[in-house]
Amino acid sequence: MDCATRSRCIVGALAPADQAVVSCLIRESAFCRGAEISSEGDVASSLKIIKVGTLFGYRTGKDGRRRPIGIAGRGTAFGMYGCFGRHNQVSGVAVSAGRYCELSIRHLEEKPPWADTFREQLINDCIRSFGLAADWSAAMRLRTLVKQLAYTLFLLSDVQGSPVVQLPTHTALAELLGTTRESIVRGLIVLEGERCIAKLERKKCHVYGDRLLQWLDSALLVQPPNREINEFNSLKVS
C-alpha cells in the first residue's frame, strides 16, 4: 500500500482486500543496466512489473536486426501476453538500474477469486501499451531531430511519472532516435537554451512539460523546406 508505483500498476488497480492477497505472491528483484528482463518470442512464465527504472523495448525487424522501438517505465508490465499463452512481442532491456515486482502466471491459472479482475486489468494494460507504442511512432514522425528529442523527453517524463527525468545515456538515446551521440548532446543544449529543460546533474534533468509542448507547437508552425520536393523541382528544371 505504500508503493509509489501503485497508482500505475496492475496490482494497484485491484480492490484493497485482493491487493493484500496478491502482495504475498509477489517477489521483488533488482536489475542492472543492460539486463534483458523479457525476451521477444518467449512465452513468459511470470509478469514483471517495473517499479523503478527505465527500459527500452526492442523489436527484431524483417532484416533480422533488433532495434529500439520505445521506452518503458514505472508500472509497465512485461510478459503480459504469457497470461494468454502468447509470445512476447518485444524484448525489454534496461537502460538504467531499477527494480521490478514479479508474479508467477501459475497463480492466475489456479483461478483465485481475484483472477477475473486481474485479467480485466491486463487487457486494459494491453490497450494502454498499444497507445504508448502509437505515441512513440508519432514522435518519430516529427521532422527534425530536436523536435523528436523534445517529444521523447516529454514521453520519458510521462512513463517515469515525474518531471524530474532519469536520462538514458546519450548513446542509448542516439540509438533510439537513429542518430549520433554528438547530435543528442547538441539537441539537449538547444532545449536547455529554450528553457524547456534544466540539467540537474549528469544523468537527470527537469522537463518543463507545458513549456516544452508550447515550444514544440510553435516550432511546428515553421516547417523547414521540403528537401524531397526541392530536389524533385530541380530535376524538372534541369
Short mmCIF file of C-alpha atoms in Angstrom, two decimals:
data_model
loop_
_atom_site.label_atom_id
_atom_site.label_comp_id
_atom_site.label_asym_id
_atom_site.label_seq_id
_atom_site.Cartn_x
_atom_site.Cartn_y
_atom_site.Cartn_z
CA MET A 1 0.00 0.00 0.00
CA ASP A 2 2.99 2.30 0.45
CA CYS A 3 4.43 1.66 -3.04
CA ALA A 4 4.90 4.86 -5.04
CA THR A 5 4.10 2.99 -8.27
CA ARG A 6 0.79 1.57 -7.02
CA SER A 7 -1.36 4.08 -8.94
CA ARG A 8 0.28 3.00 -12.24
CA CYS A 9 0.36 -0.74 -11.51
CA ILE A 10 -1.97 -3.62 -12.42
CA VAL A 11 -1.93 -4.87 -8.84
CA GLY A 12 -2.68 -1.36 -7.58
CA ALA A 13 -5.93 -1.39 -9.57
CA LEU A 14 -7.30 -4.33 -7.55
CA ALA A 15 -9.56 -3.96 -4.53
CA PRO A 16 -7.63 -3.45 -1.25
CA ALA A 17 -8.51 -6.94 0.04
CA ASP A 18 -7.27 -8.54 -3.21
CA GLN A 19 -4.13 -6.38 -3.18
CA ALA A 20 -3.27 -7.80 0.26
CA VAL A 21 -3.57 -11.37 -1.08
CA VAL A 22 -1.62 -10.72 -4.29
CA SER A 23 1.13 -8.84 -2.45
CA CYS A 24 2.04 -12.07 -0.63
CA LEU A 25 2.63 -13.75 -4.02
CA ILE A 26 4.94 -11.06 -5.40
CA ARG A 27 8.72 -11.26 -5.40
CA GLU A 28 10.72 -8.06 -5.83
CA SER A 29 14.03 -8.16 -7.71
CA ALA A 30 16.69 -5.69 -8.80
CA PHE A 31 18.11 -5.32 -12.30
CA CYS A 32 21.18 -3.53 -13.65
CA ARG A 33 21.68 -1.52 -16.81
CA GLY A 34 21.93 -3.78 -19.82
CA ALA A 35 19.87 -6.58 -18.30
CA GLU A 36 17.23 -8.18 -20.53
CA ILE A 37 14.26 -8.88 -18.31
CA SER A 38 11.93 -10.06 -21.08
CA SER A 39 12.78 -11.65 -24.44
CA GLU A 40 10.89 -11.34 -27.71
CA GLY A 41 9.47 -14.66 -28.88
CA ASP A 42 9.37 -16.29 -25.43
CA VAL A 43 6.16 -17.32 -23.70
CA ALA A 44 6.63 -15.71 -20.29
CA SER A 45 6.02 -17.73 -17.14
CA SER A 46 5.72 -14.62 -14.99
CA LEU A 47 4.68 -10.99 -15.10
CA LYS A 48 7.39 -8.44 -14.36
CA ILE A 49 6.02 -5.04 -13.38
CA ILE A 50 8.54 -2.20 -13.40
CA LYS A 51 8.70 -0.48 -10.03
CA VAL A 52 11.74 1.77 -10.58
CA GLY A 53 13.93 2.26 -13.64
CA THR A 54 13.77 2.72 -17.41
CA LEU A 55 13.85 0.14 -20.17
CA PHE A 56 13.87 0.17 -23.97
CA GLY A 57 11.55 -2.10 -25.90
CA TYR A 58 13.38 -3.84 -28.75
CA ARG A 59 11.78 -5.44 -31.80
CA THR A 60 13.50 -7.61 -34.39
CA GLY A 61 12.94 -6.36 -37.92
CA LYS A 62 12.35 -8.34 -41.09
CA ASP A 63 16.05 -7.98 -41.84
CA GLY A 64 16.94 -9.76 -38.59
CA ARG A 65 18.30 -6.65 -36.86
CA ARG A 66 17.00 -5.69 -33.44
CA ARG A 67 16.13 -2.03 -32.92
CA PRO A 68 14.70 0.05 -30.05
CA ILE A 69 11.05 0.97 -30.60
CA GLY A 70 10.11 2.78 -27.39
CA ILE A 71 10.71 3.39 -23.70
CA ALA A 72 9.03 1.75 -20.71
CA GLY A 73 8.98 2.91 -17.11
CA ARG A 74 7.13 2.62 -13.84
CA GLY A 75 4.06 0.39 -13.93
CA THR A 76 4.84 -1.24 -17.28
CA ALA A 77 4.17 -4.98 -17.24
CA PHE A 78 6.43 -7.27 -19.27
CA GLY A 79 5.30 -10.83 -20.05
CA MET A 80 1.58 -9.97 -20.07
CA TYR A 81 0.92 -11.99 -23.23
CA GLY A 82 2.08 -15.08 -21.37
CA CYS A 83 -1.15 -14.84 -19.37
CA PHE A 84 -2.95 -15.67 -22.63
CA GLY A 85 -0.43 -18.29 -23.78
CA ARG A 86 1.07 -15.93 -26.36
CA HIS A 87 4.64 -14.93 -27.19
CA ASN A 88 6.32 -11.69 -26.11
CA GLN A 89 6.20 -9.15 -28.93
CA VAL A 90 9.21 -7.13 -27.76
CA SER A 91 12.27 -7.56 -25.58
CA GLY A 92 12.70 -5.38 -22.50
CA VAL A 93 16.28 -4.18 -21.98
CA ALA A 94 17.23 -1.95 -19.05
CA VAL A 95 18.92 1.37 -19.79
CA SER A 96 19.20 2.15 -16.06
CA ALA A 97 19.33 0.20 -12.84
CA GLY A 98 15.99 -0.48 -11.22
CA ARG A 99 13.59 -2.93 -9.61
CA TYR A 100 10.59 -4.97 -10.72
CA CYS A 101 7.83 -6.94 -8.99
CA GLU A 102 7.35 -10.47 -10.31
CA LEU A 103 4.16 -12.52 -10.19
CA SER A 104 4.04 -16.10 -11.46
CA ILE A 105 1.41 -16.69 -14.14
CA ARG A 106 0.76 -20.03 -12.45
CA HIS A 107 -1.11 -18.15 -9.70
CA LEU A 108 -3.57 -16.86 -12.32
CA GLU A 109 -4.02 -20.34 -13.78
CA GLU A 110 -5.11 -21.57 -10.36
CA LYS A 111 -8.24 -19.35 -10.73
CA PRO A 112 -8.10 -17.36 -7.48
CA PRO A 113 -11.08 -15.07 -6.65
CA TRP A 114 -9.21 -12.02 -7.97
CA ALA A 115 -8.20 -13.64 -11.30
CA ASP A 116 -11.06 -12.24 -13.43
CA THR A 117 -10.49 -8.68 -12.18
CA PHE A 118 -6.75 -9.07 -12.72
CA ARG A 119 -7.25 -10.29 -16.30
CA GLU A 120 -9.51 -7.32 -16.99
CA GLN A 121 -6.74 -5.02 -15.79
CA LEU A 122 -4.30 -6.92 -18.02
CA ILE A 123 -6.49 -6.23 -21.05
CA ASN A 124 -6.62 -2.55 -20.11
CA ASP A 125 -2.82 -2.58 -19.84
CA CYS A 126 -2.52 -4.19 -23.28
CA ILE A 127 -4.64 -1.37 -24.70
CA ARG A 128 -2.52 1.21 -22.86
CA SER A 129 0.67 -0.38 -24.22
CA PHE A 130 -0.65 -0.10 -27.77
CA GLY A 131 -1.37 3.59 -27.14
CA LEU A 132 2.18 4.13 -25.86
CA ALA A 133 3.59 2.44 -28.96
CA ALA A 134 1.46 4.78 -31.07
CA ASP A 135 2.85 7.77 -29.11
CA TRP A 136 6.43 6.71 -29.90
CA SER A 137 5.51 6.22 -33.54
CA ALA A 138 4.07 9.76 -33.59
CA ALA A 139 7.27 11.12 -32.06
CA MET A 140 9.31 9.65 -34.92
CA ARG A 141 7.11 11.45 -37.47
CA LEU A 142 8.40 14.87 -36.36
CA ARG A 143 10.66 16.42 -38.96
CA THR A 144 13.82 17.37 -37.08
CA LEU A 145 15.95 15.60 -34.50
CA VAL A 146 15.50 18.33 -31.89
CA LYS A 147 11.71 18.01 -32.14
CA GLN A 148 11.96 14.23 -31.87
CA LEU A 149 14.21 14.60 -28.83
CA ALA A 150 11.83 17.11 -27.25
CA TYR A 151 8.88 14.76 -27.71
CA THR A 152 10.96 11.86 -26.38
CA LEU A 153 11.78 13.77 -23.19
CA PHE A 154 8.10 14.57 -22.73
CA LEU A 155 7.19 10.89 -23.09
CA LEU A 156 10.06 9.93 -20.77
CA SER A 157 8.62 12.22 -18.12
CA ASP A 158 5.25 10.56 -18.61
CA VAL A 159 6.48 6.95 -18.35
CA GLN A 160 8.64 7.78 -15.32
CA GLY A 161 5.75 9.61 -13.69
CA SER A 162 7.81 12.66 -12.75
CA PRO A 163 9.03 15.95 -14.28
CA VAL A 164 12.48 15.03 -12.96
CA VAL A 165 13.69 12.56 -15.57
CA GLN A 166 16.40 9.94 -15.18
CA LEU A 167 18.04 10.19 -18.58
CA PRO A 168 19.28 7.17 -20.51
CA THR A 169 22.84 7.53 -21.75
CA HIS A 170 23.40 9.77 -24.76
CA THR A 171 24.43 6.65 -26.67
CA ALA A 172 21.13 4.93 -25.82
CA LEU A 173 19.10 7.98 -26.85
CA ALA A 174 21.08 8.16 -30.08
CA GLU A 175 20.25 4.53 -30.82
CA LEU A 176 16.57 5.15 -30.09
CA LEU A 177 16.40 8.17 -32.42
CA GLY A 178 18.71 6.79 -35.08
CA THR A 179 21.35 9.50 -34.76
CA THR A 180 24.73 10.17 -33.14
CA ARG A 181 25.67 10.79 -29.55
CA GLU A 182 27.02 14.24 -30.50
CA SER A 183 23.67 15.19 -32.05
CA ILE A 184 21.88 14.23 -28.83
CA VAL A 185 24.23 16.46 -26.82
CA ARG A 186 23.62 19.39 -29.18
CA GLY A 187 19.87 18.81 -29.06
CA LEU A 188 19.83 18.87 -25.25
CA ILE A 189 21.78 22.15 -25.32
CA VAL A 190 19.17 23.66 -27.67
CA LEU A 191 16.27 22.57 -25.45
CA GLU A 192 18.03 23.89 -22.36
CA GLY A 193 18.60 27.20 -24.13
CA GLU A 194 14.86 27.34 -24.90
CA ARG A 195 14.23 26.73 -21.18
CA CYS A 196 12.26 23.58 -21.94
CA ILE A 197 14.55 21.52 -19.70
CA ALA A 198 17.04 22.19 -16.92
CA LYS A 199 20.00 19.95 -16.16
CA LEU A 200 20.09 18.87 -12.52
CA GLU A 201 23.05 16.51 -12.63
CA ARG A 202 24.82 14.38 -15.19
CA LYS A 203 22.02 11.85 -15.67
CA LYS A 204 18.98 13.86 -14.59
CA CYS A 205 17.06 16.82 -15.93
CA HIS A 206 13.85 18.65 -15.13
CA VAL A 207 11.38 18.57 -18.01
CA TYR A 208 9.04 21.57 -18.07
CA GLY A 209 6.19 19.78 -19.85
CA ASP A 210 3.90 22.72 -20.58
CA ARG A 211 6.76 24.92 -21.78
CA LEU A 212 8.17 22.11 -23.91
CA LEU A 213 4.82 21.49 -25.58
CA GLN A 214 4.38 25.22 -26.24
CA TRP A 215 7.84 25.39 -27.80
CA LEU A 216 7.15 22.27 -29.85
CA ASP A 217 3.85 23.68 -31.06
CA SER A 218 5.45 26.97 -32.11
CA ALA A 219 8.37 25.14 -33.74
CA LEU A 220 5.95 23.03 -35.77
CA LEU A 221 4.43 26.19 -37.26
CA VAL A 222 7.73 26.92 -39.01
CA GLN A 223 8.49 23.90 -41.15
CA PRO A 224 11.84 23.64 -42.95
CA PRO A 225 11.78 23.41 -46.74
CA ASN A 226 10.78 20.01 -48.02
CA ARG A 227 14.06 18.65 -49.33
CA GLU A 228 12.42 15.96 -51.44
CA ILE A 229 10.16 18.50 -53.22
CA ASN A 230 13.09 20.87 -53.83
CA GLU A 231 15.20 18.06 -55.28
CA PHE A 232 12.30 16.97 -57.48
CA ASN A 233 11.76 20.51 -58.77
CA SER A 234 15.47 20.91 -59.50
CA LEU A 235 15.38 17.70 -61.52
CA LYS A 236 12.43 19.04 -63.54
CA VAL A 237 14.28 22.31 -64.25
CA SER A 238 17.42 20.51 -65.36
#
